mmCIF file of C-alpha atoms in Angstrom:
data_model
loop_
_atom_site.group_PDB
_atom_site.id
_atom_site.type_symbol
_atom_site.label_atom_id
_atom_site.label_comp_id
_atom_site.label_asym_id
_atom_site.label_seq_id
_atom_site.Cartn_x
_atom_site.Cartn_y
_atom_site.Cartn_z
ATOM 1 C CA UNK A 1 0.014 0.034 0.086
ATOM 2 C CA UNK A 2 1.427 3.312 -0.972
ATOM 3 C CA UNK A 3 2.214 5.662 1.844
ATOM 4 C CA UNK A 4 -0.140 8.631 2.432
ATOM 5 C CA UNK A 5 1.872 11.713 1.479
ATOM 6 C CA UNK A 6 -0.686 14.168 2.851
ATOM 7 C CA UNK A 7 -3.762 13.997 4.890
ATOM 8 C CA UNK A 8 -6.793 15.628 3.199
ATOM 9 C CA UNK A 9 -10.145 16.648 4.194
ATOM 10 C CA UNK A 10 -13.280 15.066 2.496
ATOM 11 C CA UNK A 11 -13.879 18.489 0.759
ATOM 12 C CA UNK A 12 -10.456 18.284 -0.897
ATOM 13 C CA UNK A 13 -11.153 15.013 -2.633
ATOM 14 C CA UNK A 14 -11.586 15.227 -6.462
ATOM 15 C CA UNK A 15 -14.433 13.375 -8.135
ATOM 16 C CA UNK A 16 -12.144 10.713 -9.041
ATOM 17 C CA UNK A 17 -10.786 10.285 -5.605
ATOM 18 C CA UNK A 18 -14.327 10.044 -4.274
ATOM 19 C CA UNK A 19 -15.419 7.417 -6.728
ATOM 20 C CA UNK A 20 -12.366 5.336 -6.087
ATOM 21 C CA UNK A 21 -13.016 5.594 -2.332
ATOM 22 C CA UNK A 22 -16.607 4.673 -2.640
ATOM 23 C CA UNK A 23 -15.685 1.523 -4.616
ATOM 24 C CA UNK A 24 -13.115 0.569 -2.050
ATOM 25 C CA UNK A 25 -15.762 0.972 0.818
ATOM 26 C CA UNK A 26 -18.311 -0.993 -1.123
ATOM 27 C CA UNK A 27 -15.811 -3.815 -1.801
ATOM 28 C CA UNK A 28 -14.703 -3.783 1.815
ATOM 29 C CA UNK A 29 -18.488 -4.030 3.084
ATOM 30 C CA UNK A 30 -19.305 -6.687 0.446
ATOM 31 C CA UNK A 31 -16.564 -8.912 1.986
ATOM 32 C CA UNK A 32 -17.874 -8.552 5.568
ATOM 33 C CA UNK A 33 -20.005 -11.094 7.188
ATOM 34 C CA UNK A 34 -22.616 -8.752 8.759
ATOM 35 C CA UNK A 35 -23.673 -11.665 11.097
ATOM 36 C CA UNK A 36 -20.108 -11.896 12.544
ATOM 37 C CA UNK A 37 -20.242 -11.390 16.268
ATOM 38 C CA UNK A 38 -16.670 -10.146 16.267
ATOM 39 C CA UNK A 39 -17.470 -7.031 14.184
ATOM 40 C CA UNK A 40 -17.077 -3.872 16.019
ATOM 41 C CA UNK A 41 -20.441 -2.443 17.159
ATOM 42 C CA UNK A 42 -21.656 0.276 14.712
ATOM 43 C CA UNK A 43 -19.087 -0.504 12.033
ATOM 44 C CA UNK A 44 -21.700 -1.029 9.239
ATOM 45 C CA UNK A 45 -23.579 2.096 10.253
ATOM 46 C CA UNK A 46 -20.256 4.154 10.259
ATOM 47 C CA UNK A 47 -19.365 2.826 6.811
ATOM 48 C CA UNK A 48 -22.722 3.894 5.450
ATOM 49 C CA UNK A 49 -22.332 7.295 7.204
ATOM 50 C CA UNK A 50 -19.064 7.823 5.365
ATOM 51 C CA UNK A 51 -20.590 6.718 2.183
ATOM 52 C CA UNK A 52 -23.398 9.327 2.642
ATOM 53 C CA UNK A 53 -20.912 11.990 3.280
ATOM 54 C CA UNK A 54 -18.988 11.126 0.218
ATOM 55 C CA UNK A 55 -22.111 11.229 -1.833
ATOM 56 C CA UNK A 56 -23.169 14.452 -0.300
ATOM 57 C CA UNK A 57 -26.507 12.877 0.551
ATOM 58 C CA UNK A 58 -28.964 14.666 2.811
ATOM 59 C CA UNK A 59 -30.273 12.164 5.404
ATOM 60 C CA UNK A 60 -33.918 12.194 6.666
ATOM 61 C CA UNK A 61 -35.644 9.798 9.148
ATOM 62 C CA UNK A 62 -39.049 8.265 7.924
ATOM 63 C CA UNK A 63 -40.641 10.219 10.885
ATOM 64 C CA UNK A 64 -39.710 13.593 9.153
ATOM 65 C CA UNK A 65 -41.065 12.652 5.816
ATOM 66 C CA UNK A 66 -43.870 14.735 4.245
ATOM 67 C CA UNK A 67 -45.701 15.103 1.004
ATOM 68 C CA UNK A 68 -42.966 17.424 -0.358
ATOM 69 C CA UNK A 69 -40.531 14.674 0.189
ATOM 70 C CA UNK A 70 -42.489 12.461 -2.170
ATOM 71 C CA UNK A 71 -42.542 14.974 -4.760
ATOM 72 C CA UNK A 72 -38.731 15.407 -4.534
ATOM 73 C CA UNK A 73 -38.256 11.691 -4.920
ATOM 74 C CA UNK A 74 -40.584 11.851 -7.937
ATOM 75 C CA UNK A 75 -43.057 9.618 -6.320
ATOM 76 C CA UNK A 76 -46.514 10.169 -7.681
ATOM 77 C CA UNK A 77 -49.871 9.108 -6.027
ATOM 78 C CA UNK A 78 -53.351 8.148 -6.881
ATOM 79 C CA UNK A 79 -56.433 6.399 -5.502
ATOM 80 C CA UNK A 80 -57.449 2.855 -5.464
ATOM 81 C CA UNK A 81 -61.242 2.285 -6.368
ATOM 82 C CA UNK A 82 -62.872 -0.648 -4.460
ATOM 83 C CA UNK A 83 -64.881 -3.111 -6.703
ATOM 84 C CA UNK A 84 -68.370 -2.888 -5.169
ATOM 85 C CA UNK A 85 -69.546 -6.378 -6.140
ATOM 86 C CA UNK A 86 -66.380 -7.994 -4.383
ATOM 87 C CA UNK A 87 -67.764 -7.105 -0.921
ATOM 88 C CA UNK A 88 -68.921 -10.596 -0.055
ATOM 89 C CA UNK A 89 -65.798 -12.259 -1.460
ATOM 90 C CA UNK A 90 -63.695 -10.047 0.722
ATOM 91 C CA UNK A 91 -65.689 -10.850 3.841
ATOM 92 C CA UNK A 92 -65.652 -14.501 3.152
ATOM 93 C CA UNK A 93 -61.821 -14.289 2.981
ATOM 94 C CA UNK A 94 -61.713 -12.451 6.298
ATOM 95 C CA UNK A 95 -64.030 -15.111 7.953
ATOM 96 C CA UNK A 96 -62.043 -18.210 6.410
ATOM 97 C CA UNK A 97 -60.504 -20.439 9.049
ATOM 98 C CA UNK A 98 -58.223 -23.417 9.343
ATOM 99 C CA UNK A 99 -57.940 -25.947 12.352
ATOM 100 C CA UNK A 100 -56.206 -24.227 15.356
ATOM 101 C CA UNK A 101 -56.500 -20.612 14.066
ATOM 102 C CA UNK A 102 -57.666 -17.756 16.164
ATOM 103 C CA UNK A 103 -61.461 -18.012 15.808
ATOM 104 C CA UNK A 104 -63.490 -14.988 14.673
ATOM 105 C CA UNK A 105 -65.489 -14.949 17.887
ATOM 106 C CA UNK A 106 -62.334 -14.939 19.918
ATOM 107 C CA UNK A 107 -60.927 -12.007 17.816
ATOM 108 C CA UNK A 108 -64.161 -10.128 18.386
ATOM 109 C CA UNK A 109 -63.783 -10.661 22.148
ATOM 110 C CA UNK A 110 -60.156 -9.579 22.209
ATOM 111 C CA UNK A 111 -60.958 -6.429 20.295
ATOM 112 C CA UNK A 112 -63.861 -5.737 22.748
ATOM 113 C CA UNK A 113 -61.384 -6.308 25.641
ATOM 114 C CA UNK A 114 -58.931 -3.736 24.269
ATOM 115 C CA UNK A 115 -61.568 -1.218 23.567
ATOM 116 C CA UNK A 116 -62.775 -1.562 27.137
ATOM 117 C CA UNK A 117 -59.438 -1.586 29.034
ATOM 118 C CA UNK A 118 -56.597 -0.234 26.930
ATOM 119 C CA UNK A 119 -55.876 3.479 26.259
ATOM 120 C CA UNK A 120 -55.582 3.613 22.490
ATOM 121 C CA UNK A 121 -54.947 7.298 22.495
ATOM 122 C CA UNK A 122 -51.229 6.356 22.455
ATOM 123 C CA UNK A 123 -49.403 4.659 19.651
ATOM 124 C CA UNK A 124 -48.441 1.658 21.975
ATOM 125 C CA UNK A 125 -52.150 1.091 22.619
ATOM 126 C CA UNK A 126 -52.983 1.200 18.965
ATOM 127 C CA UNK A 127 -50.312 -1.366 18.302
ATOM 128 C CA UNK A 128 -52.061 -3.877 20.755
ATOM 129 C CA UNK A 129 -55.220 -3.543 18.757
ATOM 130 C CA UNK A 130 -53.455 -3.782 15.525
ATOM 131 C CA UNK A 131 -51.585 -6.909 16.723
ATOM 132 C CA UNK A 132 -55.060 -8.802 17.498
ATOM 133 C CA UNK A 133 -55.929 -8.350 13.876
ATOM 134 C CA UNK A 134 -52.478 -9.444 12.662
ATOM 135 C CA UNK A 135 -52.526 -12.598 14.909
ATOM 136 C CA UNK A 136 -55.906 -13.456 13.482
ATOM 137 C CA UNK A 137 -54.552 -13.208 9.941
ATOM 138 C CA UNK A 138 -51.217 -15.221 10.521
ATOM 139 C CA UNK A 139 -53.041 -17.842 12.555
ATOM 140 C CA UNK A 140 -54.839 -18.724 9.265
ATOM 141 C CA UNK A 141 -51.525 -18.425 7.244
ATOM 142 C CA UNK A 142 -48.730 -20.580 8.822
ATOM 143 C CA UNK A 143 -45.989 -19.153 6.491
ATOM 144 C CA UNK A 144 -46.617 -15.540 7.550
ATOM 145 C CA UNK A 145 -44.620 -13.900 10.467
ATOM 146 C CA UNK A 146 -44.723 -10.548 12.214
ATOM 147 C CA UNK A 147 -41.570 -8.554 12.960
ATOM 148 C CA UNK A 148 -42.426 -5.589 15.338
ATOM 149 C CA UNK A 149 -40.245 -2.488 15.141
ATOM 150 C CA UNK A 150 -38.162 -3.496 12.101
ATOM 151 C CA UNK A 151 -35.271 -1.118 11.189
ATOM 152 C CA UNK A 152 -34.680 -0.213 7.686
ATOM 153 C CA UNK A 153 -31.081 0.901 7.179
ATOM 154 C CA UNK A 154 -30.112 4.043 5.246
ATOM 155 C CA UNK A 155 -31.023 3.930 1.643
ATOM 156 C CA UNK A 156 -29.820 6.535 -0.836
ATOM 157 C CA UNK A 157 -31.857 7.856 -3.653
ATOM 158 C CA UNK A 158 -30.709 10.094 -6.593
ATOM 159 C CA UNK A 159 -33.459 12.271 -7.642
ATOM 160 C CA UNK A 160 -32.748 15.351 -9.944
ATOM 161 C CA UNK A 161 -33.042 17.565 -6.860
ATOM 162 C CA UNK A 162 -30.078 15.965 -5.285
ATOM 163 C CA UNK A 163 -28.893 12.886 -3.430
ATOM 164 C CA UNK A 164 -30.707 12.046 -0.268
ATOM 165 C CA UNK A 165 -31.047 9.188 2.188
ATOM 166 C CA UNK A 166 -33.576 7.778 4.413
ATOM 167 C CA UNK A 167 -33.861 5.276 7.307
ATOM 168 C CA UNK A 168 -36.196 4.474 10.240
ATOM 169 C CA UNK A 169 -38.182 1.784 11.854
ATOM 170 C CA UNK A 170 -41.516 0.573 10.583
ATOM 171 C CA UNK A 171 -43.839 -0.409 13.256
ATOM 172 C CA UNK A 172 -44.586 -4.010 11.786
ATOM 173 C CA UNK A 173 -42.951 -5.955 8.793
ATOM 174 C CA UNK A 174 -45.210 -8.930 8.098
ATOM 175 C CA UNK A 175 -43.172 -11.281 6.046
ATOM 176 C CA UNK A 176 -44.357 -14.389 4.120
ATOM 177 C CA UNK A 177 -41.675 -16.957 3.578
ATOM 178 C CA UNK A 178 -41.469 -20.855 3.339
ATOM 179 C CA UNK A 179 -42.012 -22.337 6.846
ATOM 180 C CA UNK A 180 -38.448 -23.913 7.055
ATOM 181 C CA UNK A 181 -37.051 -20.330 7.262
ATOM 182 C CA UNK A 182 -39.330 -19.326 10.123
ATOM 183 C CA UNK A 183 -36.843 -20.026 12.884
ATOM 184 C CA UNK A 184 -33.864 -18.317 11.108
ATOM 185 C CA UNK A 185 -36.200 -15.270 10.495
ATOM 186 C CA UNK A 186 -37.570 -14.839 13.957
ATOM 187 C CA UNK A 187 -34.029 -15.369 15.573
ATOM 188 C CA UNK A 188 -32.452 -12.351 13.949
ATOM 189 C CA UNK A 189 -34.819 -10.495 11.356
ATOM 190 C CA UNK A 190 -32.288 -7.912 10.575
ATOM 191 C CA UNK A 191 -29.668 -10.418 9.509
ATOM 192 C CA UNK A 192 -32.159 -12.661 7.707
ATOM 193 C CA UNK A 193 -33.435 -9.738 5.669
ATOM 194 C CA UNK A 194 -30.150 -7.853 5.278
ATOM 195 C CA UNK A 195 -29.677 -8.905 1.755
ATOM 196 C CA UNK A 196 -32.079 -10.617 -0.907
ATOM 197 C CA UNK A 197 -29.856 -13.781 -1.117
ATOM 198 C CA UNK A 198 -29.700 -14.782 2.682
ATOM 199 C CA UNK A 199 -33.022 -16.578 2.132
ATOM 200 C CA UNK A 200 -33.005 -18.550 -1.029
ATOM 201 C CA UNK A 201 -36.595 -18.493 -1.531
ATOM 202 C CA UNK A 202 -39.252 -15.992 -2.510
ATOM 203 C CA UNK A 203 -39.979 -13.533 0.308
ATOM 204 C CA UNK A 204 -43.018 -11.237 0.511
ATOM 205 C CA UNK A 205 -43.172 -8.505 3.070
ATOM 206 C CA UNK A 206 -45.715 -5.829 3.994
ATOM 207 C CA UNK A 207 -44.969 -2.473 5.487
ATOM 208 C CA UNK A 208 -47.206 -1.426 8.394
ATOM 209 C CA UNK A 209 -47.328 2.064 9.902
ATOM 210 C CA UNK A 210 -49.241 2.761 13.035
ATOM 211 C CA UNK A 211 -50.913 6.095 13.662
ATOM 212 C CA UNK A 212 -53.040 6.789 16.784
ATOM 213 C CA UNK A 213 -55.279 9.339 14.976
ATOM 214 C CA UNK A 214 -54.804 10.918 11.587
ATOM 215 C CA UNK A 215 -53.755 7.786 9.434
ATOM 216 C CA UNK A 216 -53.462 9.950 6.341
ATOM 217 C CA UNK A 217 -50.489 11.689 7.955
ATOM 218 C CA UNK A 218 -48.601 8.305 7.690
ATOM 219 C CA UNK A 219 -49.063 7.796 4.033
ATOM 220 C CA UNK A 220 -45.812 9.691 3.084
ATOM 221 C CA UNK A 221 -43.770 8.005 5.874
ATOM 222 C CA UNK A 222 -45.038 4.507 4.910
ATOM 223 C CA UNK A 223 -44.454 5.267 1.116
ATOM 224 C CA UNK A 224 -40.789 6.305 1.598
ATOM 225 C CA UNK A 225 -40.241 3.237 3.926
ATOM 226 C CA UNK A 226 -41.788 0.924 1.249
ATOM 227 C CA UNK A 227 -39.636 2.661 -1.517
ATOM 228 C CA UNK A 228 -36.520 2.096 0.658
ATOM 229 C CA UNK A 229 -37.367 -1.570 1.444
ATOM 230 C CA UNK A 230 -38.026 -2.182 -2.385
ATOM 231 C CA UNK A 231 -34.585 -0.736 -3.265
ATOM 232 C CA UNK A 232 -32.689 -2.759 -0.461
ATOM 233 C CA UNK A 233 -34.531 -5.973 -1.350
ATOM 234 C CA UNK A 234 -34.563 -5.460 -5.120
ATOM 235 C CA UNK A 235 -38.333 -5.520 -5.298
ATOM 236 C CA UNK A 236 -40.539 -3.788 -7.849
ATOM 237 C CA UNK A 237 -43.767 -3.788 -5.807
ATOM 238 C CA UNK A 238 -44.719 -3.797 -2.216
ATOM 239 C CA UNK A 239 -47.968 -3.458 -0.271
ATOM 240 C CA UNK A 240 -48.562 -1.735 2.865
ATOM 241 C CA UNK A 241 -51.069 -0.574 5.591
ATOM 242 C CA UNK A 242 -51.463 2.458 7.621
ATOM 243 C CA UNK A 243 -53.762 2.066 10.607
ATOM 244 C CA UNK A 244 -54.737 3.124 14.052
ATOM 245 C CA UNK A 245 -56.137 -0.259 14.844
ATOM 246 C CA UNK A 246 -59.679 1.166 14.326
ATOM 247 C CA UNK A 247 -59.008 2.884 10.740
ATOM 248 C CA UNK A 248 -57.284 0.956 8.038
ATOM 249 C CA UNK A 249 -55.984 2.075 4.719
ATOM 250 C CA UNK A 250 -54.235 -0.118 2.210
ATOM 251 C CA UNK A 251 -51.626 0.829 -0.324
ATOM 252 C CA UNK A 252 -49.360 -0.424 -3.194
ATOM 253 C CA UNK A 253 -46.200 0.946 -3.941
ATOM 254 C CA UNK A 254 -44.533 0.479 -7.465
ATOM 255 C CA UNK A 255 -40.973 1.059 -8.128
ATOM 256 C CA UNK A 256 -40.067 2.129 -11.544
ATOM 257 C CA UNK A 257 -36.755 1.148 -13.454
ATOM 258 C CA UNK A 258 -35.654 4.591 -13.308
ATOM 259 C CA UNK A 259 -35.879 4.884 -9.489
ATOM 260 C CA UNK A 260 -39.104 6.945 -9.395
ATOM 261 C CA UNK A 261 -42.297 5.399 -8.083
ATOM 262 C CA UNK A 262 -45.989 5.527 -7.705
ATOM 263 C CA UNK A 263 -48.184 4.942 -4.576
ATOM 264 C CA UNK A 264 -51.858 3.980 -4.909
ATOM 265 C CA UNK A 265 -54.147 3.998 -1.709
ATOM 266 C CA UNK A 266 -57.412 2.698 -0.742
ATOM 267 C CA UNK A 267 -60.163 4.609 0.991
ATOM 268 C CA UNK A 268 -60.174 4.666 4.808
ATOM 269 C CA UNK A 269 -62.033 1.692 6.313
ATOM 270 C CA UNK A 270 -63.165 1.343 10.094
ATOM 271 C CA UNK A 271 -63.997 -1.644 12.156
ATOM 272 C CA UNK A 272 -67.268 -0.070 13.204
ATOM 273 C CA UNK A 273 -68.650 0.547 16.642
ATOM 274 C CA UNK A 274 -70.133 -3.013 16.669
ATOM 275 C CA UNK A 275 -67.267 -4.565 14.600
ATOM 276 C CA UNK A 276 -69.714 -4.810 11.737
ATOM 277 C CA UNK A 277 -66.951 -4.292 9.254
ATOM 278 C CA UNK A 278 -64.302 -6.504 10.969
ATOM 279 C CA UNK A 279 -64.694 -9.380 8.469
ATOM 280 C CA UNK A 280 -64.325 -6.870 5.419
ATOM 281 C CA UNK A 281 -61.131 -5.391 6.959
ATOM 282 C CA UNK A 282 -59.816 -8.867 7.811
ATOM 283 C CA UNK A 283 -60.336 -9.919 4.203
ATOM 284 C CA UNK A 284 -58.401 -6.955 2.755
ATOM 285 C CA UNK A 285 -55.654 -7.443 5.279
ATOM 286 C CA UNK A 286 -55.296 -11.090 4.284
ATOM 287 C CA UNK A 287 -55.142 -10.305 0.614
ATOM 288 C CA UNK A 288 -52.484 -7.514 1.235
ATOM 289 C CA UNK A 289 -50.239 -9.822 3.079
ATOM 290 C CA UNK A 290 -50.585 -12.978 0.945
ATOM 291 C CA UNK A 291 -50.026 -11.027 -2.162
ATOM 292 C CA UNK A 292 -47.533 -8.512 -0.909
ATOM 293 C CA UNK A 293 -45.358 -8.057 -3.947
ATOM 294 C CA UNK A 294 -48.015 -8.380 -6.576
ATOM 295 C CA UNK A 295 -49.443 -5.530 -8.498
ATOM 296 C CA UNK A 296 -52.521 -7.640 -9.559
ATOM 297 C CA UNK A 297 -55.202 -6.399 -7.499
ATOM 298 C CA UNK A 298 -58.275 -8.563 -6.950
ATOM 299 C CA UNK A 299 -60.372 -6.126 -4.968
ATOM 300 C CA UNK A 300 -59.635 -2.616 -6.293
ATOM 301 C CA UNK A 301 -59.185 -0.968 -9.755
ATOM 302 C CA UNK A 302 -56.669 1.657 -10.483
ATOM 303 C CA UNK A 303 -56.899 4.941 -12.466
ATOM 304 C CA UNK A 304 -54.239 3.516 -14.780
ATOM 305 C CA UNK A 305 -51.745 0.743 -14.856
ATOM 306 C CA UNK A 306 -49.135 1.264 -12.214
#
């Protein structure tokens, strides 16, 4: 290795120097085993931090994202239109059961218990209610798993307005994988999902954003989280949900080859004071989870092909 003749600041590096250093960092990182217990704490994060500085990327956490951010990333949006004559099919899907699953009557009782004894004015309280519906769905789908508080590492985007990066924690990542990988996934989700090749089978994931009141305020955050996850996993489509536990909104994010994207979102649905819409919400939830990476929508139409 040639001796360093002079120490320089990052601002002194030429474009060629910067590109060479970025390539070296990427080569070094690709040779690391991120599951190695002997790796110094925070090394991966520091390498990413150095990359961001070299790329002059402005960093933002998901919680600070707003509609202006979507515009800067060239992510467009539009509505999903429910197909009216599919209502019974959706409810039947929500009521479908297999031996040993969480029964619909038990689900109703648990929701009533939460409503009567848990303060859902807090986000943590909302998550208890959300968890009941998720548990009902996964009890009928043995290959689906819940990862609460899943961290998505820094992801850099390159829109015309300038490089920027995002990171944060999604309230729930619901992942559908072959059952033989369940123990591996649940023992260390961050390592299992760090790279697409770590699990040599198709993986389908849903992004869930919990909001205690105005779920519309979570659309931008959930969209950027979905865009980041798509980029990290090499996905072109991902579905997601924004919910308070009582109100539910479903979305589909499509990543375009040029790095831009489009998000389409459903109307807001409620469970209803007497849980009269519970089966309907459960049906949409199950469809969203089981078809997490498909843009073929069974229960909605779109204003145009996404």
